[in-house]
Every structure is written in structure tokens, then in C-alpha cells.
Amino acid sequence: MANFGDRQNEIYLAGLGGQVPAYPMSYDELERRAELAMSPGTWSYVAGGAGDERTQRANREAFDHWGLVPRMLRATTERDQSVELFGHRLPTPLLMSPIGVIGICTQDGHGDLATARAAAATGVPMIASTLTEDPMEVVAAEQGETPGFFQLYCPTDPEVAQSLVGRAEDAGYRAIVVTLDTWVTGWRPRDLSTANFPQLRGRCLANYFSDPVFRSRLAAPPDEDPGSAILAWAQMFGRPLGWDDLAWLRSLTDLPVVLKGICHPDDARRAVDEGVDGIYVSTHGGRQANGGIAAIDCLPAVREAVPDTTVLLDSGVRSGSDVVKALALGADAVGVGRPYAFGAALGGTDGIVHVLRNILAEADLLMAVDGYPTVPDLGPEAMRRL
Ligand SMILES: Cc1cc2nc3c(=O)[nH]c(=O)nc-3n(C[C@H](O)[C@H](O)[C@H](O)COP(=O)(O)O)c2cc1C
Ligand SMILES: O=C(O)C(=O)c1ccccc1
């Protein structure tokens, strides 16, 4: 894949022929059209967050407090967005953050497969959620040559956890991303207002219902008694993890282990000291806790605390310039969440590919114009706090 800015040129050329792009070019328009395409319940689930959504807003607004310093006379057509992550060379620094129940966003209900196919088409890795409508093996098979990562919601039953991780390893996922901030779901007024959760639960349990250890805990198979199976899942969904659990988690796999939701530099330092391979700075897109600080504002201190460790970031990334800022502030790769779910709602795989390519095209052209042609060129000296 060459320069993603070429995408811009394709669109300009189509425009000269009078063609309007099939999907929105601005994030605000993407969001507006996705709202129209989704049912009110799906919209409130995807777009909503915790409390009155101040953290969610802060995640986005905080990007405005940082600015990139243009550097001239080092312009080049030779640009390169590639990065190395856990031993894999990726064409771009973008990741698709895990989105549970994304099946409700697409017309055919197979949102995880649409995401996997978009990963195959773009080289942007998918972090596959534990909460999917298709089992992780089926999702892995659609990712083509693009490495995939598996996100674990750690169940209270340790043998189920072990089974999920073992299956992810066997299915070819290249890292285990353990989400720390969602052992219980946060206070989400929009979901409570639409009474969404029962509908969601029935549609995201394929990894459990296909799991031999989970099934062994049931009196009857899930297809015979789905109600009891859902109850068994709800009772074991989230293990409140502590420092004492890290060695056990580490022992479950030889794959790199990444902790998602770390925001404090002391937590990052201790996790790395205890053998974790990656730190994923995230506030879960403001869905879990309200009244907090923005993820991007946590990044510089975490980067400084663990200078030699892979650091990922998500929460509030909406554009190529947001990606560039996150890279300059210390991320090795950058996750995007809601925007690609909105793309899925508008056009399945095509809609997701459009959203990813737009973000990448903007990042490519910004790096080209401002004199930072490769990812290693972007460091803290490229940024000013406004
Ligand atoms: C609808 C939805 C479902 C999500 N489900 C998961 C999940 O299953 N596992 C997880 O670790 N994070 C989940 N997240 C959080 C995302 O991985 C990511 O942290 C967040 O969306 C990033 O913020 P952004 O939406 O502002 O880009 C979900 C986010 C959304 C919007
Ligand atoms: O909505 C989320 O962000 C999420 O991670 C989740 C957690 C439990 C059930 C459904 C989704």
C-alpha cells in the first residue's frame, strides 16, 4: 500500500467527473448519517457513554489542546506510515479498537466479519472483541494477511478464561489485549433509557456458546436453554482483576499480553515490571467512567514511564490529525472505535474501509505537508501544548 493520500487524489479525480463520494467525507456528517441509519437503541448503545458523557467529550476536545509544528524544506514524495508492532510490520499505525456487539450495526448482523474483511482490505488490524456474534475462529479466518489481536473480557471462571485465550492463540491472533476497565459495565443513562441490554446480550455470546469449557458449566446446551446460558454468562462475565492476577494471566499464553485501560504512569510502570508486553492507554471512549481526564492527556506521562514498551492509545480519535498527534505524543499505534462502527452501519465492509482510508489519507497528507514523512519523525518536539 503506497501513500494513503492517493485516496484523496482518487476522490478529486472522481469529483472532476462530477461524482460525489458514496460515503461522508467529514466525521460530523458520518455521525449524522449513521444516526439516521441505526435504530434508536443501536444509536444510543454505540454513540453513548457514561454519565452525562463529559469524559467522552473530553476525549475529543483534548486533541484541540495540542498542535503540530510545521517543518519546511524537508518535503518528499517518499512517505511511509508503517510501524512495527509485536514483531509485525504493519502498513499503517491505525488499529480498529474492539467493539462488542458490532453485529447490531450492520444490515446482515455479521459486523465482526465486516470488520475482519476491512482489516484484510486495508492492513489495519482488528482487535476482535470477546463479545461477538460469530466465534473468534470464524472472525480470524476473514482477516486475510492482516494480523489480528484478541481482546479478552476475563471471566470469573479461570478455566473459561484459559480456554478463550488458548482458542485465540490456536486461531492465529497475535496478541491478547486484556481490558481492565469493564469487569462491570458503567453507568450509562442512554442504555438504561432504551432498555437495550437484554437485546445486546442475546447477540454477542458466540465465543462463550461455542466454548467447550463454558458449555461444560451448563446443565443444557445454549440452543436448548438459551435463558440459562445467558444467565450463566452474566454471572461469570467480568473478573475484577488485581495485581495478583497478572502472573496467572501472563501464564495463559506465550503471545504478547497488552493491558487496555491503563492511564496512570505508575500503573504502566508496575505492569511492565511484572512482565506485560504492551500498555493500551484508553478511557474506553468515555463509556465506562464519567468525570475523568482525556486519554490523550494521559499518554505523555505513560510514554515517559515505560520508554521501551509498546504503547497504544484510543478514545476520541476522529481524524488523521488526531492520529498524528497521538503518535507524536508517544503512541506506537492508535485505535479508532465509534467511527468505524458508523462506517459499518452505512456500508458494512465498504463503509469501514472508507472510514479507515479517509483517516489514513488525512494523516498521510498532514505528515507530507508538515515535514514529518515517516512515523519515527514524529516525536514530542513536533507538538506544542496550546
Ligand atoms: C459500541 C462499543 C462497544 C465496545 N465494546 C468493547 C469491547 O467489547 N471491548 C473493549 O475492550 N472495548 C470496547 N469498546 C471500547 C473501544 O474498544 C474503544 O476503547 C473506544 O471505542 C475508543 O473510543 P472512541 O469510540 O472515541 O474511538 C467499545 C466501544 C464501543 C463504542
Ligand atoms: O459497550 C461496551 O463498551 C462494552 O465493552 C460492553 C460490555 C458489556 C456488554 C456489552 C458491551
Tab-separated table of N, CA, C and O in Angstrom, residues 11 45 56 80 126 156 162 168 192 206 235 243 266 272 292 304 357 373 375:
chain	number	residue	atom	x	y	z
A	11	ILE	N	-10.448	10.684	-5.086
A	11	ILE	CA	-11.723	11.363	-4.848
A	11	ILE	C	-11.792	12.667	-5.649
A	11	ILE	O	-12.804	12.993	-6.243
A	45	TYR	N	-26.635	2.888	22.120
A	45	TYR	CA	-25.580	1.985	22.581
A	45	TYR	C	-24.215	2.401	22.038
A	45	TYR	O	-23.237	2.506	22.781
A	56	GLN	N	-16.364	11.416	27.697
A	56	GLN	CA	-16.448	11.162	26.255
A	56	GLN	C	-16.135	12.449	25.466
A	56	GLN	O	-15.367	12.423	24.502
A	80	ASP	N	6.036	7.147	4.434
A	80	ASP	CA	5.897	5.785	4.951
A	80	ASP	C	5.165	5.857	6.288
A	80	ASP	O	5.668	6.443	7.242
A	126	MET	N	-7.590	-5.634	13.252
A	126	MET	CA	-8.799	-5.634	14.063
A	126	MET	C	-8.427	-6.191	15.440
A	126	MET	O	-7.739	-7.210	15.520
A	156	THR	N	-14.904	-14.695	35.391
A	156	THR	CA	-14.542	-15.081	36.762
A	156	THR	C	-14.083	-16.535	36.821
A	156	THR	O	-13.321	-16.902	37.710
A	162	GLN	N	-8.941	-19.381	30.406
A	162	GLN	CA	-7.832	-20.119	29.791
A	162	GLN	C	-8.241	-20.691	28.431
A	162	GLN	O	-7.489	-20.654	27.461
A	168	ALA	N	-7.850	-18.373	21.080
A	168	ALA	CA	-7.357	-17.204	20.327
A	168	ALA	C	-5.968	-17.502	19.759
A	168	ALA	O	-5.670	-17.194	18.600
A	192	LEU	N	-29.782	2.684	29.664
A	192	LEU	CA	-30.836	2.411	30.645
A	192	LEU	C	-32.178	2.924	30.125
A	192	LEU	O	-33.203	2.257	30.251
A	206	ALA	N	-21.287	-15.579	21.085
A	206	ALA	CA	-20.836	-16.723	20.271
A	206	ALA	C	-19.559	-17.350	20.833
A	206	ALA	O	-19.405	-18.571	20.800
A	235	GLN	N	-23.323	-14.226	34.983
A	235	GLN	CA	-22.738	-14.456	36.312
A	235	GLN	C	-21.218	-14.566	36.269
A	235	GLN	O	-20.556	-14.348	37.262
A	243	TRP	N	-3.506	-6.840	40.876
A	243	TRP	CA	-2.087	-7.084	40.561
A	243	TRP	C	-1.726	-8.560	40.744
A	243	TRP	O	-0.904	-9.098	40.017
A	266	ASP	N	2.223	5.198	37.010
A	266	ASP	CA	2.662	4.190	37.997
A	266	ASP	C	2.099	2.811	37.656
A	266	ASP	O	2.779	1.794	37.824
A	272	VAL	N	4.567	-3.253	33.480
A	272	VAL	CA	5.719	-3.652	32.653
A	272	VAL	C	6.725	-4.414	33.516
A	272	VAL	O	7.269	-5.446	33.097
A	292	GLY	N	-13.769	12.013	34.145
A	292	GLY	CA	-12.339	11.697	34.129
A	292	GLY	C	-11.577	12.555	33.141
A	292	GLY	O	-12.161	13.378	32.425
A	304	GLU	N	6.546	8.296	29.044
A	304	GLU	CA	7.781	8.565	29.777
A	304	GLU	C	8.070	7.464	30.803
A	304	GLU	O	9.215	7.083	31.013
A	357	ARG	N	-9.693	4.575	5.411
A	357	ARG	CA	-8.876	5.199	4.360
A	357	ARG	C	-8.925	6.721	4.446
A	357	ARG	O	-7.936	7.392	4.166
A	373	PRO	N	7.625	12.924	7.282
A	373	PRO	CA	7.175	11.924	6.289
A	373	PRO	C	7.068	10.496	6.817
A	373	PRO	O	6.394	9.686	6.185
A	375	VAL	N	6.669	7.782	10.458
A	375	VAL	CA	6.214	7.761	11.856
A	375	VAL	C	7.358	8.078	12.834
A	375	VAL	O	7.155	8.859	13.778
